[in-house]
Coordinates of C-alpha atoms in Angstrom, one line a residue:
X258 CA 11.4 -7.2 -35.5
X259 CA 8.4 -6.9 -38.5
X260 CA 4.8 -5.9 -37.7
X261 CA 1.8 -6.5 -39.5
X262 CA -1.8 -5.6 -38.6
X263 CA -4.9 -6.2 -40.1
X264 CA -8.8 -6.7 -39.3
X265 CA -11.1 -9.0 -37.2
X266 CA -13.9 -9.8 -34.1
X267 CA -12.8 -12.1 -31.3
X268 CA -10.2 -15.1 -32.7
X269 CA -7.3 -13.6 -30.6
X270 CA -7.5 -16.3 -27.4
X271 CA -6.9 -19.1 -30.6
X272 CA -3.9 -17.3 -31.5
X273 CA -2.5 -17.0 -28.6
X274 CA -3.5 -20.8 -28.2
X275 CA -0.9 -21.4 -31.5
X276 CA 1.4 -19.0 -29.9
X277 CA 1.1 -16.0 -32.5
X278 CA 1.5 -12.9 -30.5
X279 CA -0.9 -10.5 -31.2
X280 CA -2.8 -7.4 -30.4
X281 CA -6.6 -5.9 -31.8
X282 CA -8.9 -3.2 -31.4
X283 CA -12.0 -3.9 -33.1
X284 CA -11.0 -5.1 -36.6
X285 CA -7.6 -4.4 -36.6
X286 CA -4.7 -6.8 -36.1
X287 CA -0.8 -6.9 -34.8
X288 CA 1.0 -9.2 -35.3
X289 CA 5.2 -9.6 -35.1
X290 CA 8.2 -11.4 -36.2
X291 CA 11.6 -11.7 -35.8
X292 CA 11.9 -11.2 -39.4
X293 CA 9.3 -10.6 -42.3
X294 CA 9.3 -13.9 -43.4
X295 CA 7.7 -15.5 -39.7
X296 CA 5.7 -12.0 -39.7
X297 CA 4.2 -12.8 -43.2
X298 CA 4.0 -16.9 -41.8
X299 CA 2.0 -15.6 -38.7
X300 CA 0.1 -13.6 -40.8
X301 CA -0.9 -16.4 -43.3
X302 CA -2.0 -19.1 -40.0
X303 CA -4.1 -15.6 -39.0
X304 CA -5.9 -15.0 -42.1
X305 CA -6.5 -19.2 -43.1
X306 CA -8.3 -19.3 -39.5
X307 CA -10.6 -16.6 -39.9
X308 CA -11.3 -18.0 -43.8
X309 CA -12.1 -21.8 -41.8
X310 CA -14.9 -19.6 -40.1
X311 CA -16.0 -18.1 -43.5
X312 CA -14.8 -14.5 -43.3
X313 CA -12.7 -13.2 -45.8
X314 CA -10.1 -10.6 -45.0
X315 CA -8.9 -7.9 -47.4
X316 CA -4.7 -9.1 -47.7
X317 CA -4.3 -6.0 -50.3
X318 CA -4.6 -3.8 -46.9
X319 CA -1.7 -5.9 -44.8
X320 CA 1.0 -3.9 -43.9
X321 CA 4.5 -5.5 -43.5
X322 CA 8.0 -3.7 -42.0
X323 CA 9.6 -2.7 -39.1
X324 CA 8.0 0.8 -38.9
X325 CA 4.5 0.9 -39.2
X326 CA 1.6 3.2 -37.5
X327 CA -1.0 1.0 -35.5
X328 CA -3.8 2.4 -33.6
X329 CA -2.7 6.0 -34.1
X330 CA 0.9 5.1 -32.7
X331 CA 3.9 5.0 -35.1
X332 CA 5.7 2.0 -33.8
X333 CA 9.1 1.9 -35.5
X334 CA 11.5 -1.1 -34.1
X335 CA 14.4 -0.5 -35.4
X336 CA 14.4 2.6 -34.2
X337 CA 13.2 1.6 -30.8
X338 CA 10.9 4.5 -30.9
X339 CA 7.3 4.4 -29.9
X340 CA 5.6 8.0 -30.9
X341 CA 2.1 9.8 -32.5
X342 CA 1.9 9.7 -36.5
X343 CA 2.1 13.3 -37.4
X344 CA -1.1 14.3 -38.6
X345 CA -2.1 13.6 -35.4
X346 CA 0.3 15.7 -33.6
X347 CA -0.3 18.1 -36.0
X348 CA -3.8 18.0 -35.1
X349 CA -3.6 18.1 -31.3
X350 CA -1.4 21.0 -31.6
X351 CA -3.3 23.3 -33.2
X352 CA -6.5 22.2 -31.1
X353 CA -4.1 22.8 -27.8
X354 CA -2.7 26.2 -29.5
X355 CA -6.4 27.4 -29.9
X356 CA -7.4 26.2 -26.2
X357 CA -4.1 28.0 -25.1
X358 CA -5.1 31.4 -27.2
X359 CA -8.0 31.4 -25.2
X360 CA -6.8 30.9 -21.6
X361 CA -4.5 33.1 -21.9
X362 CA -6.0 35.8 -23.2
X363 CA -8.7 35.3 -20.6
X364 CA -11.6 33.3 -22.1
X365 CA -12.1 30.1 -21.4
X366 CA -12.7 26.4 -23.1
X367 CA -15.8 25.3 -22.9
X368 CA -16.4 22.0 -20.2
X369 CA -17.2 19.1 -23.2
X370 CA -14.0 20.4 -25.0
X371 CA -12.2 20.7 -21.6
X372 CA -12.4 16.4 -20.9
X373 CA -11.9 15.4 -24.5
X374 CA -8.4 17.4 -24.1
X375 CA -8.0 15.3 -21.1
X376 CA -8.5 12.1 -22.3
X377 CA -7.0 12.9 -25.2
X378 CA -3.2 13.4 -23.5
X379 CA -4.4 10.8 -21.2
X380 CA -3.6 9.1 -24.3
X381 CA -0.3 11.2 -25.3
X382 CA 1.0 9.9 -22.1
X383 CA 0.7 6.8 -22.7
X384 CA 3.3 7.3 -24.8
X385 CA 6.0 9.0 -23.0
X386 CA 5.8 9.0 -18.7
X387 CA 6.6 12.5 -18.2
X388 CA 3.5 13.7 -20.3
X389 CA 1.5 12.0 -16.7
X390 CA 3.0 15.2 -15.1
X391 CA 1.4 17.8 -17.7
X392 CA -2.2 16.5 -17.7
X393 CA -3.1 17.4 -13.8
X394 CA -3.7 20.8 -14.9
X395 CA -6.3 20.1 -17.3
X396 CA -8.0 17.7 -14.7
X397 CA -7.9 20.4 -12.3
X398 CA -9.2 22.4 -15.1
X399 CA -11.9 20.1 -16.0
X400 CA -13.5 19.6 -12.0
X401 CA -13.0 23.6 -11.4
X402 CA -13.1 25.6 -14.3
X403 CA -12.8 29.7 -14.0
X404 CA -12.7 28.9 -10.2
X405 CA -9.2 27.5 -10.4
X406 CA -6.3 28.7 -8.6
X407 CA -4.5 31.6 -10.5
X408 CA -1.1 29.3 -9.6
X409 CA -2.9 26.3 -11.6
X410 CA -4.2 28.4 -14.4
X411 CA -0.5 29.2 -14.5
X412 CA 0.7 25.9 -14.9
X413 CA -2.1 24.4 -17.5
X414 CA -0.4 27.6 -19.6
X415 CA 3.2 25.4 -18.9
X416 CA 1.4 22.4 -19.3
X417 CA -0.4 23.4 -22.4
X418 CA 3.4 24.7 -24.4
X419 CA 4.9 21.6 -22.5
X420 CA 2.7 19.6 -24.7
X421 CA 2.2 21.5 -28.2
X422 CA 6.5 21.8 -28.1
X423 CA 6.3 17.5 -28.1
X424 CA 3.3 17.4 -30.2
X425 CA 5.3 19.6 -32.6
X426 CA 8.6 17.3 -32.4
X427 CA 6.0 14.3 -32.9
X428 CA 4.8 16.3 -36.0
X429 CA 8.1 16.7 -37.3
X430 CA 8.9 12.9 -36.9
X431 CA 11.1 13.1 -34.2
X432 CA 11.9 10.7 -31.6
X433 CA 10.7 11.2 -28.0

């Protein structure tokens, strides 16, 4: 399928009533068609509905194709793959390498950073199911901090390395 994304508010139900598949987050919209022409036609209907309500869409920002980034997730319908785009993957990989260095050298990561990492890894695990197995140690770290068992700390190190390796593959634009 071909995809198109744009911005919006709460028009989803109107599009659903018109049988236009869509997803949105705040002002980013995504629709799909079997062909690019069908995606464009659906986007035109969405645009016309917004305009009939007095909203103008920045049509120059519309993107069409079989491969696009929507809300940070790279959707590739030609290869039937989902992954996080490379810049975001690289940023998180660098962060995790910093935290891994601290943890392996006996330092601690502050609690708010740990919570951020837990949330971010949870989001990444939405794309790769095996990621769920590799976030539990971060949640244990969030709960127990420096008081966690040595075996759990070792698991945290292994899990963090697993995420670093996966993020590096996404960073280099490789499939899951």
